[in-house]
Short mmCIF file of C-alpha atoms in Angstrom, two decimals:
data_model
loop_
_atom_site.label_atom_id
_atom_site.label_comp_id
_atom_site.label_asym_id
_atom_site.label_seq_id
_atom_site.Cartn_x
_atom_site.Cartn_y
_atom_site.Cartn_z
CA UNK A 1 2.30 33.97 -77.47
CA UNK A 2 4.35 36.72 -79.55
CA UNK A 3 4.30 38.64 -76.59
CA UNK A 4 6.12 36.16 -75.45
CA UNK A 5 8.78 34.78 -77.88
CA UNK A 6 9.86 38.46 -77.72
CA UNK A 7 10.29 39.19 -74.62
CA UNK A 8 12.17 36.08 -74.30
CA UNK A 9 14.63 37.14 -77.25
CA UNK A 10 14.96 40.00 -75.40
CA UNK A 11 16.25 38.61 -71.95
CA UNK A 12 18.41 36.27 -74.57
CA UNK A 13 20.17 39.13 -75.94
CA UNK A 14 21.87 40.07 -72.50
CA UNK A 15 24.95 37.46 -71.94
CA UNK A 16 25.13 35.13 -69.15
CA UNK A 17 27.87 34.89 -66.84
CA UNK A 18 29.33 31.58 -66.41
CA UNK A 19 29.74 30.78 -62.71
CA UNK A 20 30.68 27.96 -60.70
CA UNK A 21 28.01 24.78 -61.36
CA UNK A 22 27.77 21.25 -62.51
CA UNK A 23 28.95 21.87 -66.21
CA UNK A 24 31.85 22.31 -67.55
CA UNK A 25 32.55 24.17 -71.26
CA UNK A 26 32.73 21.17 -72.90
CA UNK A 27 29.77 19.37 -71.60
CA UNK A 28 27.71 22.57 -71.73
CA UNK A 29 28.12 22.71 -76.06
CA UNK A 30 28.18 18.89 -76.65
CA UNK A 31 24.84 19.24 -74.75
CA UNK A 32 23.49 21.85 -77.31
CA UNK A 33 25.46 20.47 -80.28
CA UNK A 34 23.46 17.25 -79.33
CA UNK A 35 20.33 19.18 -79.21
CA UNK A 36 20.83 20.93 -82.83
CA UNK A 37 21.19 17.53 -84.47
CA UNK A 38 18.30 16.25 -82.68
CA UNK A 39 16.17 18.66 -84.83
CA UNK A 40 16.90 17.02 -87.42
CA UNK A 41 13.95 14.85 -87.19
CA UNK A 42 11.56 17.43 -85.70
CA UNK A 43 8.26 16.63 -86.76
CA UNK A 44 8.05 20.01 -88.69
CA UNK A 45 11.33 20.35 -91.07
CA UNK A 46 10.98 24.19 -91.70
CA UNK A 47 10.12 24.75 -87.39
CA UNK A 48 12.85 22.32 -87.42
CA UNK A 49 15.29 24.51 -89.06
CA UNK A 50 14.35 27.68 -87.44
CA UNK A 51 14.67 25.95 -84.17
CA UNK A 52 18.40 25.21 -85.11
CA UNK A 53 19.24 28.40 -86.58
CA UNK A 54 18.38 30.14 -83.11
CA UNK A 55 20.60 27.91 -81.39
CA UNK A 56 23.58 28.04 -83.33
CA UNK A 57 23.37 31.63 -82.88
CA UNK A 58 23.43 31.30 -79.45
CA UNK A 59 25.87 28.53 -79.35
CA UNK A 60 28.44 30.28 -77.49
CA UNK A 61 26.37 31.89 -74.70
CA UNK A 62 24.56 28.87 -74.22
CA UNK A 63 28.24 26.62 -73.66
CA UNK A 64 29.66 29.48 -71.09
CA UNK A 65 26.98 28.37 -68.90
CA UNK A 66 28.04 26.58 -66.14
CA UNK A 67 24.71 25.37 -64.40
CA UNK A 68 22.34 22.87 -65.58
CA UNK A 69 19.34 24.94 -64.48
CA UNK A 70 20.55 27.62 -65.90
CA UNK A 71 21.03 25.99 -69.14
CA UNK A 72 18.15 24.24 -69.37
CA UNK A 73 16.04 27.31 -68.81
CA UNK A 74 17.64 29.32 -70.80
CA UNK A 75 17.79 26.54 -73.96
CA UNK A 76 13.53 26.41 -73.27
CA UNK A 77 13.47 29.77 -73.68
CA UNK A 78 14.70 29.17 -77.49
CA UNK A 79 12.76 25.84 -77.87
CA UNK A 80 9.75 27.97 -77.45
CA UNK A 81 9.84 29.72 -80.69
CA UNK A 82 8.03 26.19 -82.46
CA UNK A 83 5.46 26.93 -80.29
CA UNK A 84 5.27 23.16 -79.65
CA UNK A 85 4.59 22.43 -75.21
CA UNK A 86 6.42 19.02 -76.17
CA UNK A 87 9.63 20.24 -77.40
CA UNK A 88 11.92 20.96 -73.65
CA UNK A 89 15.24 19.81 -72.32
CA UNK A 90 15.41 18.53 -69.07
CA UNK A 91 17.33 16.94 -66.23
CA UNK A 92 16.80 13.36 -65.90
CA UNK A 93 18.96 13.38 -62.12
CA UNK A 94 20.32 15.72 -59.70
CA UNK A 95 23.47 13.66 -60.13
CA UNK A 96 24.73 13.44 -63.68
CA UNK A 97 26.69 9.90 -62.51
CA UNK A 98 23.36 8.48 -61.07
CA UNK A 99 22.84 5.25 -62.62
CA UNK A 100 20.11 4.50 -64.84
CA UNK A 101 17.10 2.76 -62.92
CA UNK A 102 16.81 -0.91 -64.09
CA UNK A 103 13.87 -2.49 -65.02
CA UNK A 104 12.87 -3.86 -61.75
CA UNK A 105 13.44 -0.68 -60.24
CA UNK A 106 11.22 1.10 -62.63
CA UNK A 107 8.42 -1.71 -62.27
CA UNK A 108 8.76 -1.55 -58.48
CA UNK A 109 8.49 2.42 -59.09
CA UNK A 110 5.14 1.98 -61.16
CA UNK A 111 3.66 -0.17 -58.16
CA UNK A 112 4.33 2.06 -56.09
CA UNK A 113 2.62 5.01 -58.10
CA UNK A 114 -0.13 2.50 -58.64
CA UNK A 115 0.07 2.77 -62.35
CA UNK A 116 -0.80 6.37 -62.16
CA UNK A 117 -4.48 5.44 -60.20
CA UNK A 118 -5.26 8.06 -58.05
CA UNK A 119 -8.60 6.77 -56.77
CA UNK A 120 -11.93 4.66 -57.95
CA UNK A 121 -14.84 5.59 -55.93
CA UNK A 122 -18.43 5.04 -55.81
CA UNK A 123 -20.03 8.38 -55.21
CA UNK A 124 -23.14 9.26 -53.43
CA UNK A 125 -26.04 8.12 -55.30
CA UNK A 126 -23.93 5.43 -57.22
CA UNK A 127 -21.93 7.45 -59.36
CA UNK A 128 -18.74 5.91 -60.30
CA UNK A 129 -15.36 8.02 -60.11
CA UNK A 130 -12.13 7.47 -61.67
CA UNK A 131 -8.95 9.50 -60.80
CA UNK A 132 -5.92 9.16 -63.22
CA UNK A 133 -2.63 10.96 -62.62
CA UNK A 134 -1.18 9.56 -65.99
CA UNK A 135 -1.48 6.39 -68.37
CA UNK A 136 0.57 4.11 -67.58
CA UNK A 137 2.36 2.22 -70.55
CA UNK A 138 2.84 -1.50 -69.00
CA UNK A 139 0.68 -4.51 -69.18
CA UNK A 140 -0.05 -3.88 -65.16
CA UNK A 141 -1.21 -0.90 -65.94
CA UNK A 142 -3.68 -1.83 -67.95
CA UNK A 143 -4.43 -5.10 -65.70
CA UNK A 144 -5.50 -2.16 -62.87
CA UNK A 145 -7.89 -0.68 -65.10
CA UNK A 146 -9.71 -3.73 -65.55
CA UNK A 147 -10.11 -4.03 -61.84
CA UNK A 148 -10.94 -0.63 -60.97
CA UNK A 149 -13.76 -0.78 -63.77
CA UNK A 150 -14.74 -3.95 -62.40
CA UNK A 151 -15.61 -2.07 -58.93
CA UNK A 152 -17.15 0.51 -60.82
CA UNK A 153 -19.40 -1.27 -63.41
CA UNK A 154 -22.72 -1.47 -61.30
CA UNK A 155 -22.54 2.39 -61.68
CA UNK A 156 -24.99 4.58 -62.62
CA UNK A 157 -22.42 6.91 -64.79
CA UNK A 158 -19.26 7.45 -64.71
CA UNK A 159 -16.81 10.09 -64.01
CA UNK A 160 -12.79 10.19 -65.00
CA UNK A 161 -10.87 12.70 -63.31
CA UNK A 162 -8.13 14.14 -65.83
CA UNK A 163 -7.70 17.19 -64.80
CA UNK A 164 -4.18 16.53 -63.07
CA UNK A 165 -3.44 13.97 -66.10
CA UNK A 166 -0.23 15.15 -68.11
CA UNK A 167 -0.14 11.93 -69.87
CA UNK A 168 1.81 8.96 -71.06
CA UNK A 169 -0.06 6.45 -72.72
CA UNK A 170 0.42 2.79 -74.24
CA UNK A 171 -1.18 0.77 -72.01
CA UNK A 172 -3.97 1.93 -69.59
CA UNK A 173 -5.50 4.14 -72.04
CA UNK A 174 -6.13 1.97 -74.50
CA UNK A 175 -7.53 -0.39 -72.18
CA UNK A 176 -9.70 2.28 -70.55
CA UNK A 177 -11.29 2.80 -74.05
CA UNK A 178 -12.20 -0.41 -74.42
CA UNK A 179 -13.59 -1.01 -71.82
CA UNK A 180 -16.20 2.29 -73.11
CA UNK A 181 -18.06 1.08 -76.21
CA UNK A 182 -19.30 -2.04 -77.63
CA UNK A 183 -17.38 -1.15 -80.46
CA UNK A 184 -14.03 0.13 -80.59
CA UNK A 185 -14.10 3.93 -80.15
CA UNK A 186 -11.79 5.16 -83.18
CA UNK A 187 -8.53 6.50 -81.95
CA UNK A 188 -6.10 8.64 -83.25
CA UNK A 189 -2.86 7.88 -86.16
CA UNK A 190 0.14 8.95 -85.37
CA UNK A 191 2.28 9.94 -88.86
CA UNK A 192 5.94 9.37 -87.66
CA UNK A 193 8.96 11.09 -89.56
CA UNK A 194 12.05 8.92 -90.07
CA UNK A 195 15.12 9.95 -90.30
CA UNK A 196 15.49 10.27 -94.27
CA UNK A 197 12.14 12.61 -93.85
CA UNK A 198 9.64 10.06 -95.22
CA UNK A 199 7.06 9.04 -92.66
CA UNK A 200 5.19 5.89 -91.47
CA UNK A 201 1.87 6.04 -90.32
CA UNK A 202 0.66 4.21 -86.96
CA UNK A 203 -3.05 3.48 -85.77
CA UNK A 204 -3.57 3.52 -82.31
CA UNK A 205 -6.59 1.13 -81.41
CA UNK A 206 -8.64 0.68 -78.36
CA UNK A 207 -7.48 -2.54 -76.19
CA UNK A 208 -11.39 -4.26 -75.88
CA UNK A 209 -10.99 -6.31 -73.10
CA UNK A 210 -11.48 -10.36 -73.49
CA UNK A 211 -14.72 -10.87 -71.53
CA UNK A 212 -16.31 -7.73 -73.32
CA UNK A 213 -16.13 -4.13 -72.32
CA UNK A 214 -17.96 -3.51 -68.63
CA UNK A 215 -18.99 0.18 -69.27
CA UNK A 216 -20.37 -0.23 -72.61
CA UNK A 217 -23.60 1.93 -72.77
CA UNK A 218 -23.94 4.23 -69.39
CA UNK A 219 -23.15 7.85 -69.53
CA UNK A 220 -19.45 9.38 -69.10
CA UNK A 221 -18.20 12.68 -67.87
CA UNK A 222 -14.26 13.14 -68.19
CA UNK A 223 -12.59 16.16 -66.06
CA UNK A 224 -10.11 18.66 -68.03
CA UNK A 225 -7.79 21.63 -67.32
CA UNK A 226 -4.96 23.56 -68.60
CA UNK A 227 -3.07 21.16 -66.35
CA UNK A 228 -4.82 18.21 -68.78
CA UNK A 229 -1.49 17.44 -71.56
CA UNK A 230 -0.43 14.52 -74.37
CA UNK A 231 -2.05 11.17 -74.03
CA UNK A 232 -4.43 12.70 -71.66
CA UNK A 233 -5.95 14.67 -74.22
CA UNK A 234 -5.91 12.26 -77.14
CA UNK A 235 -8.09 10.45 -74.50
CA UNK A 236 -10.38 13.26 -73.95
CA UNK A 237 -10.31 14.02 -77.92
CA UNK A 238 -10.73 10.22 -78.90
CA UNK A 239 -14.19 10.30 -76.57
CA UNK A 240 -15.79 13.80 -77.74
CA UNK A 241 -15.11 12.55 -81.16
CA UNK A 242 -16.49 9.33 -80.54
CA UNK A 243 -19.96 11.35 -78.75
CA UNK A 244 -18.98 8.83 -76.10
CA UNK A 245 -18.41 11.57 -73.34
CA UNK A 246 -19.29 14.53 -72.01
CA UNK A 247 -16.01 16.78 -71.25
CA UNK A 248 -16.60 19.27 -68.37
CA UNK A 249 -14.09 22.05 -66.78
CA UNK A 250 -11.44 24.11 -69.55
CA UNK A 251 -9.73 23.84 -72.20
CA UNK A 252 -6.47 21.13 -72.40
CA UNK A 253 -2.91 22.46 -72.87
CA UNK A 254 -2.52 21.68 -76.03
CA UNK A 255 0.24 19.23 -76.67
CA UNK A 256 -0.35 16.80 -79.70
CA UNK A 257 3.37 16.51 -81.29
CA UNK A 258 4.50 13.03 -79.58
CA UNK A 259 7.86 11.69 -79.76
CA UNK A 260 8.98 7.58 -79.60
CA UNK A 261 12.65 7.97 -78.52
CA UNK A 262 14.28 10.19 -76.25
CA UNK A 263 17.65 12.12 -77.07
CA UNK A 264 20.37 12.04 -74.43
CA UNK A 265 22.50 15.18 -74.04
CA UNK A 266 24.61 13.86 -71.47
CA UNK A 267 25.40 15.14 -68.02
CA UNK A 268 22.05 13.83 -67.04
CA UNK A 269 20.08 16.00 -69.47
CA UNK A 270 17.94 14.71 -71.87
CA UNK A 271 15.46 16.62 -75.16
CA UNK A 272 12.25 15.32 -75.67
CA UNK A 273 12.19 16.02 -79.90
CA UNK A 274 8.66 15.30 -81.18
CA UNK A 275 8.78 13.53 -84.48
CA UNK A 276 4.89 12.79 -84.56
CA UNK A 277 2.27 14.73 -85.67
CA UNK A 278 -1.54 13.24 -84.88
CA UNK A 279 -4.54 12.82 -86.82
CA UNK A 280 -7.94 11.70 -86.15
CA UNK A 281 -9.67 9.69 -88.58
CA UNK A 282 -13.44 11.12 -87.74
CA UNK A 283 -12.15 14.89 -87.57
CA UNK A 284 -9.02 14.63 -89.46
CA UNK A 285 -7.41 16.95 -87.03
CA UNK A 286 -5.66 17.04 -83.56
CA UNK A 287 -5.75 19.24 -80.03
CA UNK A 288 -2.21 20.98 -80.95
CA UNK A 289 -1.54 24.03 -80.07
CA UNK A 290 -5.16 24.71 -78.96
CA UNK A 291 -6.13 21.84 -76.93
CA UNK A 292 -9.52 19.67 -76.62
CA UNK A 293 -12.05 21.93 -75.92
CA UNK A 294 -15.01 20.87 -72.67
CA UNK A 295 -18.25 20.22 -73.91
CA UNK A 296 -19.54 21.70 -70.81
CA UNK A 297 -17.28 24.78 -69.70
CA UNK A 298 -16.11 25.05 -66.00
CA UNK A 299 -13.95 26.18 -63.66
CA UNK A 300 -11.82 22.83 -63.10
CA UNK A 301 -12.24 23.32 -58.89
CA UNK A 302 -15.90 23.10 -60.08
CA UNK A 303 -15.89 20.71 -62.82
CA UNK A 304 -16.19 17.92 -60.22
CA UNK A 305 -19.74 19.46 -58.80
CA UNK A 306 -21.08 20.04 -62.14
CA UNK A 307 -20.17 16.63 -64.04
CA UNK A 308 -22.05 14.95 -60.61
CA UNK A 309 -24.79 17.32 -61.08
CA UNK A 310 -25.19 16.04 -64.48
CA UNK A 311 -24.47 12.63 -64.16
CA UNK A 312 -26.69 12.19 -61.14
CA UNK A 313 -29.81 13.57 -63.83
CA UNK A 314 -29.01 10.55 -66.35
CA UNK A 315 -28.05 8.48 -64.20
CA UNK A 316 -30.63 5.17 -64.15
CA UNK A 317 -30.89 3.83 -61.14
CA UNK A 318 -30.24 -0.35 -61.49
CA UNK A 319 -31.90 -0.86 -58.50
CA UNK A 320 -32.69 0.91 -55.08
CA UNK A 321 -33.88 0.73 -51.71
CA UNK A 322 -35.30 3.27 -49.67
CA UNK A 323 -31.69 4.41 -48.44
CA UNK A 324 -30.35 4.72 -51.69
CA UNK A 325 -33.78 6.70 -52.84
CA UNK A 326 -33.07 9.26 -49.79
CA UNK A 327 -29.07 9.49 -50.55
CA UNK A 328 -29.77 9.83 -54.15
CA UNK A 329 -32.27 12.50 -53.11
CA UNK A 330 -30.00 14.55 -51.07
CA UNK A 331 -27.44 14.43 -53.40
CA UNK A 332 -29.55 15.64 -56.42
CA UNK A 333 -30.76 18.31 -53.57
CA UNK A 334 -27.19 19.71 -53.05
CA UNK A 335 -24.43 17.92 -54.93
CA UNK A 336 -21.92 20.12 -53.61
CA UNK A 337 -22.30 19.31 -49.61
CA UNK A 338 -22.46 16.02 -50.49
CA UNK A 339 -19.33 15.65 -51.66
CA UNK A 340 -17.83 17.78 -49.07
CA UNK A 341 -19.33 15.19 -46.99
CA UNK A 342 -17.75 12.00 -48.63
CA UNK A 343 -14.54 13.77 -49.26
CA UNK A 344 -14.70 13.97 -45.51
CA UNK A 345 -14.58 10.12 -45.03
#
């Protein structure tokens, strides 16, 4: 990583030309102007103020540029001195004088993205599988979850796919948990800084579900990767804590710093300023900067084949018939082909 702060200072040090783009001068340093205050409430107040000193230094560079692409890759360049995977600029549109979406356009969105449910799938020899491209934070969200655990709760173990998961969070994962243990499975705090530097602490808790969890006591294997980020791994760290899962595949990215608001910089750039730092109440720690670290390490195009192999050894069998004996068989015989097989529909 100090490889690579410097050789980023170093491609900083040679000035950009400003050519024709979608910025002008004035837009360009209200945008970073914006940013600096923003750091204001960084969840780390000395990173915070490190942060700002390298972009008032670069202040003027940074305005002459005249491209938002350009801008915003050059500003991440800086950002990445707090070492923090949260802590980017962006651009929200192509075109700056998009409208926002309204709310029925971004619930009609989330249908349409399914809540971030990629697929729920019995497996050969009645494993149960669980795909999640991110948690989604609305009530339908979590309303999917019950239903896709619902198809899966005859299962003889369970499998949840994160390894394409960068996150979210609010809604599904909360449910998901609950739905996990009889108990609630302790989740993280989040210690939020305010903007006169005091901080309020939040406790996340798992959403049990009003007719009782429906995967209480059967083995779980989640999925990870580097891909894995945020709420995905509080979800992955929340379960190893817990002993509730087995993880299987690499190590997460590493993002635990959240943030609750989002800071506009106009010209359809926005910052995403974390001003949370997490805790766990069993380990007293978080995944940041490191990430959550597999129980069972893999190479995540593997992971899949090796969770299977393992949950197809614990699995209990709630009942069977002599087809389900032979496809159980094969699939304890070569897990692998099989699932070529049923990925082949």
């Amino acid at each position: 990583m100090r490889i690579f702060v410097i050789a980023s200072l170093m491609l900083l040090a040679v000035p950009a030309a400003a050519a024709p783009g979608d910025l002008s001068g004035p837009a360009a340093a209200h945008a970073v102007d914006a940013l600096i205050a923003s750091m204001n409430g960084y969840v780390d107040p000395q990173t915070g103020a490190r942060v700002q000193a390298l972009l008032r230094k670069e202040r003027k560079r940074l305005s002459a540029i005249r491209d938002r692409e350009a801008l915003v890759r050059e500003v991440n360049l800086l950002l990445a001195d707090a070492h923090d995977q949260h802590l980017k600029i962006r651009i929200d549109t192509m075109d700056p004088k998009q409208a926002a979406r309204s709310p029925e356009d971004e619930a009609l969105l989330e249908r349409h993205l399914a809540h971030g449910l990629m697929a729920v799938r019995r497996l050969p020899g009645n494993i149960g599988y669980l795909k999640l491209r991110y948690f989604a934070a609305d009530a339908e969200g979590a309303r999917m979850v019950d239903q896709a655990m619902h198809m899966l709760k005859d299962s003889g173990a369970l499998i949840i796919d994160l390894r394409e998961n960068t996150g979210g969070g609010g809604a599904t994962d909360t449910r998901l948990l609950g739905h996990l243990s009889a108990t609630p499975i302790p989740m993280a705090k989040i210690h939020w800084r305010k903007p006169d530097g005091s901080f309020v602490v939040e406790q996340r808790v798992a959403d049990m579900p009003a007719g009782g969890p429906l995967y209480a006591d059967r083995p779980v294997f989640v999925l990870m990767a580097k891909r894995t980020f945020s709420a995905a791994e509080g979800f992955a760290y929340d379960l190893q804590a817990a002993r509730r899962a087995t993880l299987v595949g690499e190590a997460s990215r590493g993002g635990g710093n959240p943030a609750n608001r989002n800071v506009e910089l106009g010209s359809g750039m926005s910052a995403f300023v974390p001003n949370g730092r997490v805790e766990h109440p069993t380990t007293h720690g978080n995944w940041e900067g490191k990430g959550v670290q597999p129980d069972i390490a893999s190479d995540p195009k593997l992971a899949l084949v090796e969770a299977y192999r393992r949950a197809l050894a614990v699995a209990r069998p709630l009942a069977t018939t002599p087809k389900s004996e032979r496809e159980r068989a094969d699939a304890i015989a070569d897990p692998e082909a099989v699932l070529r097989a049923d990925a082949g529909l």
